[in-house]
mmCIF file of C-alpha atoms and ligand atoms in Angstrom:
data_model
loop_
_atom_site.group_PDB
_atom_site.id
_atom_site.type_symbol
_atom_site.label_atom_id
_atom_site.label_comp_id
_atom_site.label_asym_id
_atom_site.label_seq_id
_atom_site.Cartn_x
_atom_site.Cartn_y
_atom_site.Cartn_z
ATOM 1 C CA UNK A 142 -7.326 -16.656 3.872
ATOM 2 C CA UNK A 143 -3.610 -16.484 3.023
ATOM 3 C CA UNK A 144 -2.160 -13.242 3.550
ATOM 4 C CA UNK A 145 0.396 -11.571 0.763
ATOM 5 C CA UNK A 146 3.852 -11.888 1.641
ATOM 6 C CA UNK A 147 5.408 -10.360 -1.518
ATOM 7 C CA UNK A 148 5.927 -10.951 -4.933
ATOM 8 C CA UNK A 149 8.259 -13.553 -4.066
ATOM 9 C CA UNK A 150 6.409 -15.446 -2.128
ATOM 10 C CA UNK A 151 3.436 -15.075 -4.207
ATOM 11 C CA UNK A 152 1.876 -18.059 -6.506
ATOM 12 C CA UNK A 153 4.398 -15.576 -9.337
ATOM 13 C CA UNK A 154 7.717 -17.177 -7.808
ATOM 14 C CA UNK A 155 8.018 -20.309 -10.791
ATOM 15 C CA UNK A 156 7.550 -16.318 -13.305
ATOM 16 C CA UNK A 157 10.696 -14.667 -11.250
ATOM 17 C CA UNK A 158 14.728 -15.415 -11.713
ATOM 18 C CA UNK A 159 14.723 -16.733 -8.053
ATOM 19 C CA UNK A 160 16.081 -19.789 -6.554
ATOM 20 C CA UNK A 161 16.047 -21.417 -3.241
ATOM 21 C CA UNK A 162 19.467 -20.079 -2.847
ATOM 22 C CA UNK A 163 17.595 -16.506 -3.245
ATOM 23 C CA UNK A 164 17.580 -15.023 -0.143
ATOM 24 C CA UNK A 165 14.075 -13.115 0.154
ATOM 25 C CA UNK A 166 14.362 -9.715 0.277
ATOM 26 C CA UNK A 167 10.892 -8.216 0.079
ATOM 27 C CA UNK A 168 8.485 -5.577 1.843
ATOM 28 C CA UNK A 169 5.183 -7.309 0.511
ATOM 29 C CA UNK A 170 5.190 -5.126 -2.885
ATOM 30 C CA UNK A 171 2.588 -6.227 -4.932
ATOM 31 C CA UNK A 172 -1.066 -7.235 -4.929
ATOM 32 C CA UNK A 173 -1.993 -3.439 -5.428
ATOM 33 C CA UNK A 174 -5.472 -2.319 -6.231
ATOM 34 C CA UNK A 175 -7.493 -2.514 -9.144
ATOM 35 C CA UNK A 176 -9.847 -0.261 -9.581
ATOM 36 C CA UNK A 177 -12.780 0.129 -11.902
ATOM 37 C CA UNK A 178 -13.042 4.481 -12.608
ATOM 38 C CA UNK A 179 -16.392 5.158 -12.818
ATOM 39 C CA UNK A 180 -15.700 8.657 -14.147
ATOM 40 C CA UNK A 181 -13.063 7.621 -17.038
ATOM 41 C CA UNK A 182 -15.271 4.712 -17.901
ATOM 42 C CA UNK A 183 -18.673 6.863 -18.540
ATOM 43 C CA UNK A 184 -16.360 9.600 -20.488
ATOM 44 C CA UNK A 185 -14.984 7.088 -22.965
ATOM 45 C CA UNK A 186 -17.683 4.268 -22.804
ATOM 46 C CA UNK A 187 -15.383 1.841 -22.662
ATOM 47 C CA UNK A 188 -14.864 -0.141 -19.266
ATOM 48 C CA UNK A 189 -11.887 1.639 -17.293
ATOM 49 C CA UNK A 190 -9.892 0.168 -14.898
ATOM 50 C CA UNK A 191 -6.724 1.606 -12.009
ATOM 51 C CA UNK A 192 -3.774 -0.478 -11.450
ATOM 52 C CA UNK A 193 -2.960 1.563 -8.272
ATOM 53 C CA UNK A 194 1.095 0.744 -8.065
ATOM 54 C CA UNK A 195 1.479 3.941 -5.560
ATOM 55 C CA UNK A 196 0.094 1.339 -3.116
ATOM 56 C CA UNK A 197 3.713 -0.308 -3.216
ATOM 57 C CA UNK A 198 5.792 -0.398 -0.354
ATOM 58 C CA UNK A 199 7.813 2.823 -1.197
ATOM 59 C CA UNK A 200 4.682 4.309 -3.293
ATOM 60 C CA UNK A 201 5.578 3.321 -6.833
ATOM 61 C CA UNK A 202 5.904 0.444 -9.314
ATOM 62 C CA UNK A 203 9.679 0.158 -8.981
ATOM 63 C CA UNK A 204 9.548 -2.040 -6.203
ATOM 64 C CA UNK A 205 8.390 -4.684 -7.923
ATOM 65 C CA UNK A 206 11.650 -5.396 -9.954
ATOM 66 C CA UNK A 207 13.404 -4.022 -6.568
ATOM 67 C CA UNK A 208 12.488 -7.299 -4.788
ATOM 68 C CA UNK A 209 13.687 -9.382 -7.239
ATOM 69 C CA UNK A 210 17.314 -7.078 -8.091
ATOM 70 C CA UNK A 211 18.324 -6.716 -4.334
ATOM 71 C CA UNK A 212 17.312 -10.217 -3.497
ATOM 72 C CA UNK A 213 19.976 -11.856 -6.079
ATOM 73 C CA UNK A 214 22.528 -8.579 -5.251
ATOM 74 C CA UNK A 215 22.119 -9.988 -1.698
ATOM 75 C CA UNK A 216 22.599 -13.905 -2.939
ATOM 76 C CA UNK A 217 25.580 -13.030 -5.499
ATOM 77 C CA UNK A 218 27.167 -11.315 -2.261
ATOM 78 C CA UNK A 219 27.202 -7.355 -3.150
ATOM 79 C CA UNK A 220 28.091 -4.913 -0.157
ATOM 80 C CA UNK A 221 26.607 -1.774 -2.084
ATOM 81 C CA UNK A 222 24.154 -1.207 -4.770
ATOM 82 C CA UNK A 223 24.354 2.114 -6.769
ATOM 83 C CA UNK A 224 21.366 3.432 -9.573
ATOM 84 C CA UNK A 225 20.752 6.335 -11.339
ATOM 85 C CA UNK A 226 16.976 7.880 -10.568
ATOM 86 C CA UNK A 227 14.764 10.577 -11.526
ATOM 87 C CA UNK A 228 13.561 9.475 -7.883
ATOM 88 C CA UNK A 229 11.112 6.387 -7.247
ATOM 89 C CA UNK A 230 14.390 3.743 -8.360
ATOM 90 C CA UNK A 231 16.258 5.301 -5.373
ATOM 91 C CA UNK A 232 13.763 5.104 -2.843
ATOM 92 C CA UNK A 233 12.887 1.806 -3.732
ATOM 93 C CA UNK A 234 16.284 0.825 -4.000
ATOM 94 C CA UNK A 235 17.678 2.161 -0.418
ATOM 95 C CA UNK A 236 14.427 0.794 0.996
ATOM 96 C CA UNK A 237 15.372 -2.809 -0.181
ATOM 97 C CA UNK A 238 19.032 -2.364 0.492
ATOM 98 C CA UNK A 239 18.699 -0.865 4.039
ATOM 99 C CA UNK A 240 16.317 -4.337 4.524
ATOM 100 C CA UNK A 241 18.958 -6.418 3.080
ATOM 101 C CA UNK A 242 21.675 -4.893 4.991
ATOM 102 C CA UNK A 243 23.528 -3.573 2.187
ATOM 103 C CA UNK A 244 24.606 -0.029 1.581
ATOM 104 C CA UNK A 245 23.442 1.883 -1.306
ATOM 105 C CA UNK A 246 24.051 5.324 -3.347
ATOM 106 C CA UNK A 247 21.603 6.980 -5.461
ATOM 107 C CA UNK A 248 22.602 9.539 -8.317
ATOM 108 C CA UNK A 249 19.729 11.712 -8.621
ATOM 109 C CA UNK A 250 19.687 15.088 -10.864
ATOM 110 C CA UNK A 251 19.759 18.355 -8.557
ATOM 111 C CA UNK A 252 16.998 19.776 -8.568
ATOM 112 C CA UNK A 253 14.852 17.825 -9.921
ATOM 113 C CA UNK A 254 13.221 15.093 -7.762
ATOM 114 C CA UNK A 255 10.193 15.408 -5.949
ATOM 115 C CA UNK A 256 10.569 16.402 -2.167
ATOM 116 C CA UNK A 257 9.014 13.234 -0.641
ATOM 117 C CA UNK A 258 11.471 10.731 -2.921
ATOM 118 C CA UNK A 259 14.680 12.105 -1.905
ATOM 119 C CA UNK A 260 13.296 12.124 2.072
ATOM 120 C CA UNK A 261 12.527 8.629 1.551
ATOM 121 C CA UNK A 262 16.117 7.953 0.046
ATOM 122 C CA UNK A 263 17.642 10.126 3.550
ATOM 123 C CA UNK A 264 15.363 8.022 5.849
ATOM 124 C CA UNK A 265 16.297 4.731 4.344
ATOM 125 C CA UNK A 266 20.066 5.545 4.907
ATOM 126 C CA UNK A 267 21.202 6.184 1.140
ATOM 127 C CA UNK A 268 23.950 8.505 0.159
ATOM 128 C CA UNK A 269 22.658 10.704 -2.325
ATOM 129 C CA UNK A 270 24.813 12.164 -5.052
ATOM 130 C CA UNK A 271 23.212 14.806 -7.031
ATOM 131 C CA UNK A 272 24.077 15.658 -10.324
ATOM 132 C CA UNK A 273 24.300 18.805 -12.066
ATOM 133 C CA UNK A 274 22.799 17.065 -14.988
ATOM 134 C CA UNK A 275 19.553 15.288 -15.555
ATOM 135 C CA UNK A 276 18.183 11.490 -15.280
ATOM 136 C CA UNK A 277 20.338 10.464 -18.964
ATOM 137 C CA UNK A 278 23.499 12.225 -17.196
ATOM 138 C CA UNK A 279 23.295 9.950 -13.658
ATOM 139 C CA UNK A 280 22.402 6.655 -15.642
ATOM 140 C CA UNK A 281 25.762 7.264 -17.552
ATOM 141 C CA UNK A 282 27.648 7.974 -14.614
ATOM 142 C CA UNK A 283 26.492 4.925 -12.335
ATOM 143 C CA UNK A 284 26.583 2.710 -15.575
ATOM 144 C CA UNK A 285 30.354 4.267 -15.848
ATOM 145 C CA UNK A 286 31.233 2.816 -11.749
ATOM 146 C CA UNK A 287 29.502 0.056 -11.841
ATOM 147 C CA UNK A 288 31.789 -1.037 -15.006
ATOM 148 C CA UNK A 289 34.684 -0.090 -12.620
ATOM 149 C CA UNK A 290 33.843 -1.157 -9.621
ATOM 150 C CA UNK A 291 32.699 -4.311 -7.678
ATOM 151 C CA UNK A 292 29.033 -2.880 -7.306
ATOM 152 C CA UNK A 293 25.694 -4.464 -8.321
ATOM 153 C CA UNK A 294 23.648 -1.836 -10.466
ATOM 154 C CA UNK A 295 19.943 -1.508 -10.469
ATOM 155 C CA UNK A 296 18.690 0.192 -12.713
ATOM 156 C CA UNK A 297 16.662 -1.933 -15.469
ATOM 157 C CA UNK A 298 19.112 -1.505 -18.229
ATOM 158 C CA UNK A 299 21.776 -4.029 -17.182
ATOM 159 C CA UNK A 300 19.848 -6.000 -14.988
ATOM 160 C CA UNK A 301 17.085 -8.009 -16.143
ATOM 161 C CA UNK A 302 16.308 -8.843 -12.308
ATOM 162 C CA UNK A 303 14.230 -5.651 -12.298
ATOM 163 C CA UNK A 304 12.168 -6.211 -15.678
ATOM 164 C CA UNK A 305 11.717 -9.894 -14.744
ATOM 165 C CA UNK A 306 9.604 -8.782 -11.528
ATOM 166 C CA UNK A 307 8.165 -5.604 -13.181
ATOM 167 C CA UNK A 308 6.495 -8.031 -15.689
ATOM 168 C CA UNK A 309 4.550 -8.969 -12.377
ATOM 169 C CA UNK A 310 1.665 -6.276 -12.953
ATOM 170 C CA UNK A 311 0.456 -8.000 -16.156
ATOM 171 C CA UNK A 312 0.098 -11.473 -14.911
ATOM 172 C CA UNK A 313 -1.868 -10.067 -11.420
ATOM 173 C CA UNK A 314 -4.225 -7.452 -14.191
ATOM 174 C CA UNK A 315 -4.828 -10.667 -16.260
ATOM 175 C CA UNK A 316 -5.595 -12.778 -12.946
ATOM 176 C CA UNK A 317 -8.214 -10.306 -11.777
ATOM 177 C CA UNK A 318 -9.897 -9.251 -14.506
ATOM 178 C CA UNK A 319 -9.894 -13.095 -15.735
ATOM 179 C CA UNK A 320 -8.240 -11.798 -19.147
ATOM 180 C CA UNK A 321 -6.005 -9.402 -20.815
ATOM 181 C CA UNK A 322 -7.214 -5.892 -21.259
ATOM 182 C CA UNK A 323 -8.196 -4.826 -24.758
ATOM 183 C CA UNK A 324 -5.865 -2.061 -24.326
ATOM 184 C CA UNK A 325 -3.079 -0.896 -21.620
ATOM 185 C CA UNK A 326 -2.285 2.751 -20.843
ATOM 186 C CA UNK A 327 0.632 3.652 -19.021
ATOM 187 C CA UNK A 328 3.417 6.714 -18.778
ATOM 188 C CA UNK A 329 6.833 5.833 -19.930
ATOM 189 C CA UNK A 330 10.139 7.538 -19.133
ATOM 190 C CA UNK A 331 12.664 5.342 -19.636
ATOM 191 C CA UNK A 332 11.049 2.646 -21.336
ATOM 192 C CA UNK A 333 11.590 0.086 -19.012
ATOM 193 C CA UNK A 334 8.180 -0.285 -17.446
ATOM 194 C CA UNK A 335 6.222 -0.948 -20.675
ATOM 195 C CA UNK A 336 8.490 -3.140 -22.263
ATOM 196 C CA UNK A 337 8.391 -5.446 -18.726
ATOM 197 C CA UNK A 338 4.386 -4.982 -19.016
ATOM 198 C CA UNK A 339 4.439 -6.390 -22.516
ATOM 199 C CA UNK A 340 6.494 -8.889 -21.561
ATOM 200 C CA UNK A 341 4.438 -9.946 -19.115
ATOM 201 C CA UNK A 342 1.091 -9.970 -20.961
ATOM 202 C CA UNK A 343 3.330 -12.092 -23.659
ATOM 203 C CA UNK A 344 4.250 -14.753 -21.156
ATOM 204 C CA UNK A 345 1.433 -15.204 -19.737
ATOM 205 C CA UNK A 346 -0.582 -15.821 -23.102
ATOM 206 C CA UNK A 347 2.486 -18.110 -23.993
ATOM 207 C CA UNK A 348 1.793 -20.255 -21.057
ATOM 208 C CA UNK A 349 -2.091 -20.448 -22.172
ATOM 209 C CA UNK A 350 -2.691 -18.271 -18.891
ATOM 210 C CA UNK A 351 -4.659 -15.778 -21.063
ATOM 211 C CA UNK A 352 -5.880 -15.780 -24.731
ATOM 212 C CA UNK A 353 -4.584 -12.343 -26.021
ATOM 213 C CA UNK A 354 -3.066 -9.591 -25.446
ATOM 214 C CA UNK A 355 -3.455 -5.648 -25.142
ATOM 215 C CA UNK A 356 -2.431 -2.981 -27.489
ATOM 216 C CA UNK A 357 0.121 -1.130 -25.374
ATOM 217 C CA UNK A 358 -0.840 2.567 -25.279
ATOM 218 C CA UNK A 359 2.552 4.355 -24.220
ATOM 219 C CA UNK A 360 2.865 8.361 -22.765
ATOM 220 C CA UNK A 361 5.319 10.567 -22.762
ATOM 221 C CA UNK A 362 5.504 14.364 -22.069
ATOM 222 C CA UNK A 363 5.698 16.834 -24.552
ATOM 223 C CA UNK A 364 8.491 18.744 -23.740
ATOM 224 C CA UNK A 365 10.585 14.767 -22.982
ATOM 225 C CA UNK A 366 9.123 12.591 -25.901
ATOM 226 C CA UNK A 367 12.358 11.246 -27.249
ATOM 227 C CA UNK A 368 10.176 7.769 -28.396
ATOM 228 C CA UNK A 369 7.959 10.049 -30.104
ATOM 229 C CA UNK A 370 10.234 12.113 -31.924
ATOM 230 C CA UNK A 371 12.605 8.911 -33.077
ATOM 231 C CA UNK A 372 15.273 10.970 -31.234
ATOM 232 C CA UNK A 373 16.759 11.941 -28.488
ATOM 233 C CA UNK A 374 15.767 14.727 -26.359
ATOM 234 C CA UNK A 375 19.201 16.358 -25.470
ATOM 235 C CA UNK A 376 17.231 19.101 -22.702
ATOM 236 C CA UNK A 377 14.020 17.067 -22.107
ATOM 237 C CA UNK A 378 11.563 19.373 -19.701
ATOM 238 C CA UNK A 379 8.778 18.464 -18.015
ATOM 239 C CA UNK A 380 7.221 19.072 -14.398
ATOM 240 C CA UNK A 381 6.150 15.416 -14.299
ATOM 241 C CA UNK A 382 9.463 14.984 -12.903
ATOM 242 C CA UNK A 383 9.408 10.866 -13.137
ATOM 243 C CA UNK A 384 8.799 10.830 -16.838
ATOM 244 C CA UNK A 385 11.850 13.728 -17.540
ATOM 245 C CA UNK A 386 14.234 11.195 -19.702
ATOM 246 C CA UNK A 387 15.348 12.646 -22.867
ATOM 247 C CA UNK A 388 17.794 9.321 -24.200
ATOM 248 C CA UNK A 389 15.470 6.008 -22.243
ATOM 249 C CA UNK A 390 17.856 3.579 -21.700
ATOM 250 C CA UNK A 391 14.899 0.570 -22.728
ATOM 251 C CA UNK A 392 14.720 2.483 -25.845
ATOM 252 C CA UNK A 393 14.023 -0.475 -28.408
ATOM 253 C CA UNK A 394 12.093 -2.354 -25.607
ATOM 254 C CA UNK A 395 9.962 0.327 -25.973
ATOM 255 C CA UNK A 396 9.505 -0.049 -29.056
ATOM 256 C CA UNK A 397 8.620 -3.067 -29.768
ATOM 257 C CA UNK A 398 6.165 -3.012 -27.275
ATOM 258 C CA UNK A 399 4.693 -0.732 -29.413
ATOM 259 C CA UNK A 400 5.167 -2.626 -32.558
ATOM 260 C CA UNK A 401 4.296 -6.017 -31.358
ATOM 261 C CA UNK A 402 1.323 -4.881 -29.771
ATOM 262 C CA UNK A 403 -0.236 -2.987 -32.760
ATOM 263 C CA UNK A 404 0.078 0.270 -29.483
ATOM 264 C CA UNK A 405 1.739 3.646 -29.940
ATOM 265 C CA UNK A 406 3.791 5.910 -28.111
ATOM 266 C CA UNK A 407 2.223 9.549 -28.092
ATOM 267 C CA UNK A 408 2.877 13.086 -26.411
ATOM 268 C CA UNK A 409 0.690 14.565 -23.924
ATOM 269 C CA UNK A 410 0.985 18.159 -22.556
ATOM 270 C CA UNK A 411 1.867 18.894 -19.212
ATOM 271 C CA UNK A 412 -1.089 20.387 -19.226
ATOM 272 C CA UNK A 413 -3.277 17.738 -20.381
ATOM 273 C CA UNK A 414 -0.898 15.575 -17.405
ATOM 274 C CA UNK A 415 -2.068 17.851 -14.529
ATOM 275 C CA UNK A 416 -5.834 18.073 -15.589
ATOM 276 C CA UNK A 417 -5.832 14.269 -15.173
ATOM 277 C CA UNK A 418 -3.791 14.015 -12.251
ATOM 278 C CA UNK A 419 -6.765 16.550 -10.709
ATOM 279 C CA UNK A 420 -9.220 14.520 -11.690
ATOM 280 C CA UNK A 421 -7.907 11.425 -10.874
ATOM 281 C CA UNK A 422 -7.892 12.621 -6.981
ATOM 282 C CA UNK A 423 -11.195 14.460 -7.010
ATOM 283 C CA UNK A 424 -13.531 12.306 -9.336
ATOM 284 C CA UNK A 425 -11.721 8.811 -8.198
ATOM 285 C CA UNK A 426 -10.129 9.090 -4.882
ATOM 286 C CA UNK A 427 -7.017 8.101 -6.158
ATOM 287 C CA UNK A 428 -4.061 10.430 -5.513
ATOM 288 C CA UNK A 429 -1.058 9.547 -7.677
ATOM 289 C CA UNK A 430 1.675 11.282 -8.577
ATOM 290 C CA UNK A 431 1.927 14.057 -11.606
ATOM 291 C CA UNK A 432 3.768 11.856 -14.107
ATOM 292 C CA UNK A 433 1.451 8.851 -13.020
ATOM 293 C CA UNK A 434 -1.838 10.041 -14.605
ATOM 294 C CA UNK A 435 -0.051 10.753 -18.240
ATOM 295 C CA UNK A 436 -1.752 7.127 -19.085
ATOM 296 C CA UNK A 437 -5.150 9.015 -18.172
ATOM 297 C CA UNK A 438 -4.179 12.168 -20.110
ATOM 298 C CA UNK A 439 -3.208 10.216 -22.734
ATOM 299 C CA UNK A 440 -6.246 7.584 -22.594
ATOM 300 C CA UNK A 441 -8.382 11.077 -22.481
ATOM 301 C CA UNK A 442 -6.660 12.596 -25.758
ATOM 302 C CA UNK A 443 -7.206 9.844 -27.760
ATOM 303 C CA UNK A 444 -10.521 9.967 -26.853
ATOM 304 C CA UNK A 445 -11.061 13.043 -27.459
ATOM 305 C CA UNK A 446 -9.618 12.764 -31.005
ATOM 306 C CA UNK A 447 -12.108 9.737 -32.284
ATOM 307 C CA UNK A 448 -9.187 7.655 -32.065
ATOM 308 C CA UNK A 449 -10.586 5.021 -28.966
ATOM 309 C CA UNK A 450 -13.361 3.035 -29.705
ATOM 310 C CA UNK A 451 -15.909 2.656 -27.389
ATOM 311 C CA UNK A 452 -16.555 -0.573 -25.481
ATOM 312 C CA UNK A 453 -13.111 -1.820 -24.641
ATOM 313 C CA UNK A 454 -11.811 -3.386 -21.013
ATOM 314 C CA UNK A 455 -8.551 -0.558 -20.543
ATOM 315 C CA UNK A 456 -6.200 -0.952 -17.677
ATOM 316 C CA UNK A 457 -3.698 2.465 -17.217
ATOM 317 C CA UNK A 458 -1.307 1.811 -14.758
ATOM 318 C CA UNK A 459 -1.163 4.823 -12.285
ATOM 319 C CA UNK A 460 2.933 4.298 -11.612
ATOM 320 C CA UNK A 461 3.330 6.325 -8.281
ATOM 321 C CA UNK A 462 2.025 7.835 -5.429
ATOM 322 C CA UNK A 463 0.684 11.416 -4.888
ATOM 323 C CA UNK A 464 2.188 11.714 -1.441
ATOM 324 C CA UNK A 465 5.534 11.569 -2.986
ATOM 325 C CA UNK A 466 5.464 15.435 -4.481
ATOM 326 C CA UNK A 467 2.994 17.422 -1.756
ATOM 327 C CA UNK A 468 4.646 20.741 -3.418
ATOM 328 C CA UNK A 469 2.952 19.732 -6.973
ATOM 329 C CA UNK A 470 -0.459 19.152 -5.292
ATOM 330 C CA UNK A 471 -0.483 22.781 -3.466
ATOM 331 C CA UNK A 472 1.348 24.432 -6.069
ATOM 332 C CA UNK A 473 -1.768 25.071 -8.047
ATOM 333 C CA UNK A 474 -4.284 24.102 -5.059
ATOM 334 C CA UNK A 475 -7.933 26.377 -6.272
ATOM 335 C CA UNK A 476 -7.927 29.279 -4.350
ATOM 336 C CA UNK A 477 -11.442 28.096 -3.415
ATOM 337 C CA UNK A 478 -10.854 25.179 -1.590
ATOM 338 C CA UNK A 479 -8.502 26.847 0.724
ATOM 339 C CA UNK A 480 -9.170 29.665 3.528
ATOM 340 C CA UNK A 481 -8.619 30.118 7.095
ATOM 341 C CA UNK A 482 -11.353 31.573 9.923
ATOM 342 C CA UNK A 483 -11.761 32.061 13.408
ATOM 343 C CA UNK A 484 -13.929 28.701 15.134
ATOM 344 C CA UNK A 485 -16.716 31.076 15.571
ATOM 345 C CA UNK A 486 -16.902 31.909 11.561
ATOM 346 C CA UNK A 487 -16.522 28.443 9.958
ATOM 347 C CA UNK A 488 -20.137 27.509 9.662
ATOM 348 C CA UNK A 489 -19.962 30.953 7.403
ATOM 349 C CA UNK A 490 -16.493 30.737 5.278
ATOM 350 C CA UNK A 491 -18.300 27.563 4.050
ATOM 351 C CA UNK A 492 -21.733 28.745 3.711
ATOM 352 C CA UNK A 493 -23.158 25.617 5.419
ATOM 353 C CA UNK A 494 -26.403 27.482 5.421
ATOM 354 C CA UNK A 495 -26.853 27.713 1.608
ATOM 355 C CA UNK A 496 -25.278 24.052 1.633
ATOM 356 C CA UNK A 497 -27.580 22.104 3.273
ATOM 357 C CA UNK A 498 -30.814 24.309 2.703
HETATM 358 C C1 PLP B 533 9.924 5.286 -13.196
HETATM 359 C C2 PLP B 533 8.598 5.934 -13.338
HETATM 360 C C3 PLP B 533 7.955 6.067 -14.594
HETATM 361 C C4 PLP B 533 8.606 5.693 -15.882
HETATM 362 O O1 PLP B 533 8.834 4.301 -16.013
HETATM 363 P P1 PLP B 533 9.942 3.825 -17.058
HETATM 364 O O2 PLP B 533 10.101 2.393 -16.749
HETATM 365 O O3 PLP B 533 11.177 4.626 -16.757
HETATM 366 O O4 PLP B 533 9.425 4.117 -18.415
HETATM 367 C C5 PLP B 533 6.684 6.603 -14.619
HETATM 368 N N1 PLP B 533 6.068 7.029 -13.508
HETATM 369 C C6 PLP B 533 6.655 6.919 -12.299
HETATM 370 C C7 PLP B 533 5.915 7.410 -11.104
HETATM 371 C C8 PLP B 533 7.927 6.381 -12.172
HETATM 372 O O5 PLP B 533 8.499 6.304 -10.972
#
C-alpha cells in the first residue's frame, strides 16, 4: 500500500499550479476522513456523510491551499509571508512557513481567535499582530503591505494558489463516494472555501471524472450573514469565531457557487450552531470546532422546514477541529457530566449500581 505524502504528491498533482520547479512544501494535508453519520442520516432520511478536514495537519481545511501557496512563495523566492486570519489561515500559514524556512506574520483581530489557534501560530514561530478591529479590518491591512512591500500574501483573495488546492476536497469526496453528492453543506465566512469546493466539483465533471454536480448548500451565522443580507455586515457578531466576516473577500465566488449550483446561502443561529456542534461530538464522535458544524445546523434547519428532500447522498464539510477552542467546549459543559469525589465515592457520584443493575 502506498502511503499519503500530501496533496502534492498525491495522484491530484496534474489538478494543482505546481511544477517540477515547485519545491514541495507539505505536512501530508489531505486524505481526511469521510464519514457516513448515522445519526444525521436517520434524522433527515437522506444518506449523510463527514468530510472531517480538522484531521489536517494544523486541524482545519486551510492547509490544503497552504501547501500549494507556500510551496510557490518558497519557488518565486519570498523571505516572509504575511495573511490576515480570523485564526485557522495563520496557523496553517506559520506551520508551512516555519517548514519552508520562511518567516511569517499573522494579523489576527484581538480578541477574537480561539485560544488553541493563536498557540499554534506562537509555537510555529509567527509574529502575531493583533488588531483592534475584526477579520475585514486585518485583510485590509495585510492586503495594504503586501501592495507595498516585497511580501507574498496568503490569504485566498489574491492568490489563487490557495483556492487551486482547496478545490482538492471535491475531487477526493467524488473519488470515495464514486460520485458527486446530491447536495454539499458547508459553513462559509469569507467565501473562499465554497467557491474552491464548487470549483472543484466543476472540474472534475469537466474532465468526465464525475457525471454531475451538487447543489452547494452555504452557512453563515446570523449575527455575520453579509451573503445573506446582499450586504455587508459593518459589526458582524458571532461566537463561531471562524465564520465572524462581515465584508468576505470571495464575495461573488460565493455567489455563484450558489447560482451555478441551483444552492443557497442561509443564516443559522448561534444557537442552532452550538446544538449541532454538541451533537456532532456526542452522537458521532466527531469533535469539530463551533463554526465547523454550521453545515449541520444548517443541513438540520432545512430539514426541519420541509425544505430537504429525503433520499439524497449529502456531504457537509466539518472545516476545523474541536481541539482548537477547549474554552467553547467547557464553556457550556452540562453540569451533569462534570463532578469531582474522593476514590472511595466514585462508584456512587456515578451511580454504577443503578447503571449496570
Ligand atoms: C476559514 C474557516 C471557515 C470559513 O471558510 P471561508 O473560506 O472563509 O468561507 C469556516 N470554518 C473554519 C473552521 C475555518 O477555519
Amino acid at each position: 500500500m502506498r502511503t499519503w505524502t500530501g496533496l502534492i504528491d498525491s495522484d491530484y498533482r496534474p489538478w494543482l499550479p505546481v511544477t517540477d520547479r515547485t519545491p514541495v512544501v507539505s505536512l501530508n494535508e489531505g486524505g481526511t476522513p469521510l464519514l457516513r453519520s448515522a445519526h444525521l442520516s436517520a434524522i433527515t432520511g437522506c444518506d449523510v456523510w463527514l468530510k472531517v478536514e480538522g484531521a489536517n495537519p494544523t486541524g482545519s481545511f486551510k492547509d490544503r491551499g497552504m501547501t500549494v501557496a507556500i510551496s510557490r512563495a518558497a519557488e518565486a523566492g519570498a523571505r516572509l509571508v504575511i495573511c490576515a486570519s480570523t485564526g485557522n489561515t495563520s496557523a496553517s500559514a506559520a506551520a508551512y512557513a516555519a517548514r519552508a524556512g520562511l518567516a511569517a506574520a499573522v494579523l489576527v483581530p484581538r480578541g477574537y481567535v480561539a485560544p488553541g489557534k493563536l498557540a499554534q501560530a506562537v509555537r510555529y514561530g509567527a509574529r502575531i499582530v493583533e488588531i483592534d478591529g475584526g477579520f475585514d479590518d486585518c485583510l485590509r491591512a495585510a492586503r495594504d503591505l503586501a501592495a507595498r512591500h516585497p511580501v507574498a500574501l496568503v490569504n485566498s483573495v489574491g492568490n489563487e494558489l490557495r483556492l487551486a488546492g482547496q478545490r482538492t476536497v471535491a475531487y477526493e469526496i467524488a473519488d470515495a463516494l464514486g460520485r458527486a453528492p446530491d447536495l454539499h453543506c458547508l459553513p462559509v465566512g469569507n467565501g473562499g472555501n465554497i467557491t474552491a469546493t464548487w470549483q472543484g466539483y466543476q472540474a472534475y465533471a469537466a474532465a468526465g471524472r464525475t457525471t454531475g454536480s451538487p447543489r452547494m448548500w452555504g452557512f453563515q451565522a446570523a449575527g455575520a450573514a453579509p451573503l445573506v443580507h446582499g450586504a455587508p455586515v459593518p459589526a458582524p457578531e458571532t461566537a463561531a469565531t471562524a465564520i465572524r466576516v462581515g465584508h468576505p473577500a470571495t464575495w461573488d465566488g460565493a455567489l455563484a457557487a450558489r447560482d451555478e449550483s441551483g444552492g443557497i446561502i442561509g443564516a443559522v443561529t448561534d444557537e442552532q450552531i452550538f446544538a449541532a456542534y454538541h451533537d456532532l461530538a456526542a452522537r458521532d464522535g466527531v469533535y469539530a470546532e463551533p463554526a465547523s458544524a454550521a453545515g449541520v445546523a444548517g443541513l438540520l434547519d432545512r430539514h426541519a422546514r420541509g425544505l430537504l428532500e429525503p433520499g439524497r447522498l449529502v456531504v457537509v464539510t466539518l472545516t476545523g477541529n474541536g481541539l482548537k477552542d477547549g474554552d467553547a467546549a467547557l464553556r457550556d459543559a452540562p453540569a451533569a457530566l462534570r463532578s469531582s469525589a474522593a476514590p472511595a465515592d466514585v462508584a456512587r457520584v456515578l451511580d454504577l449500581a443503578a447503571v449496570t443493575a
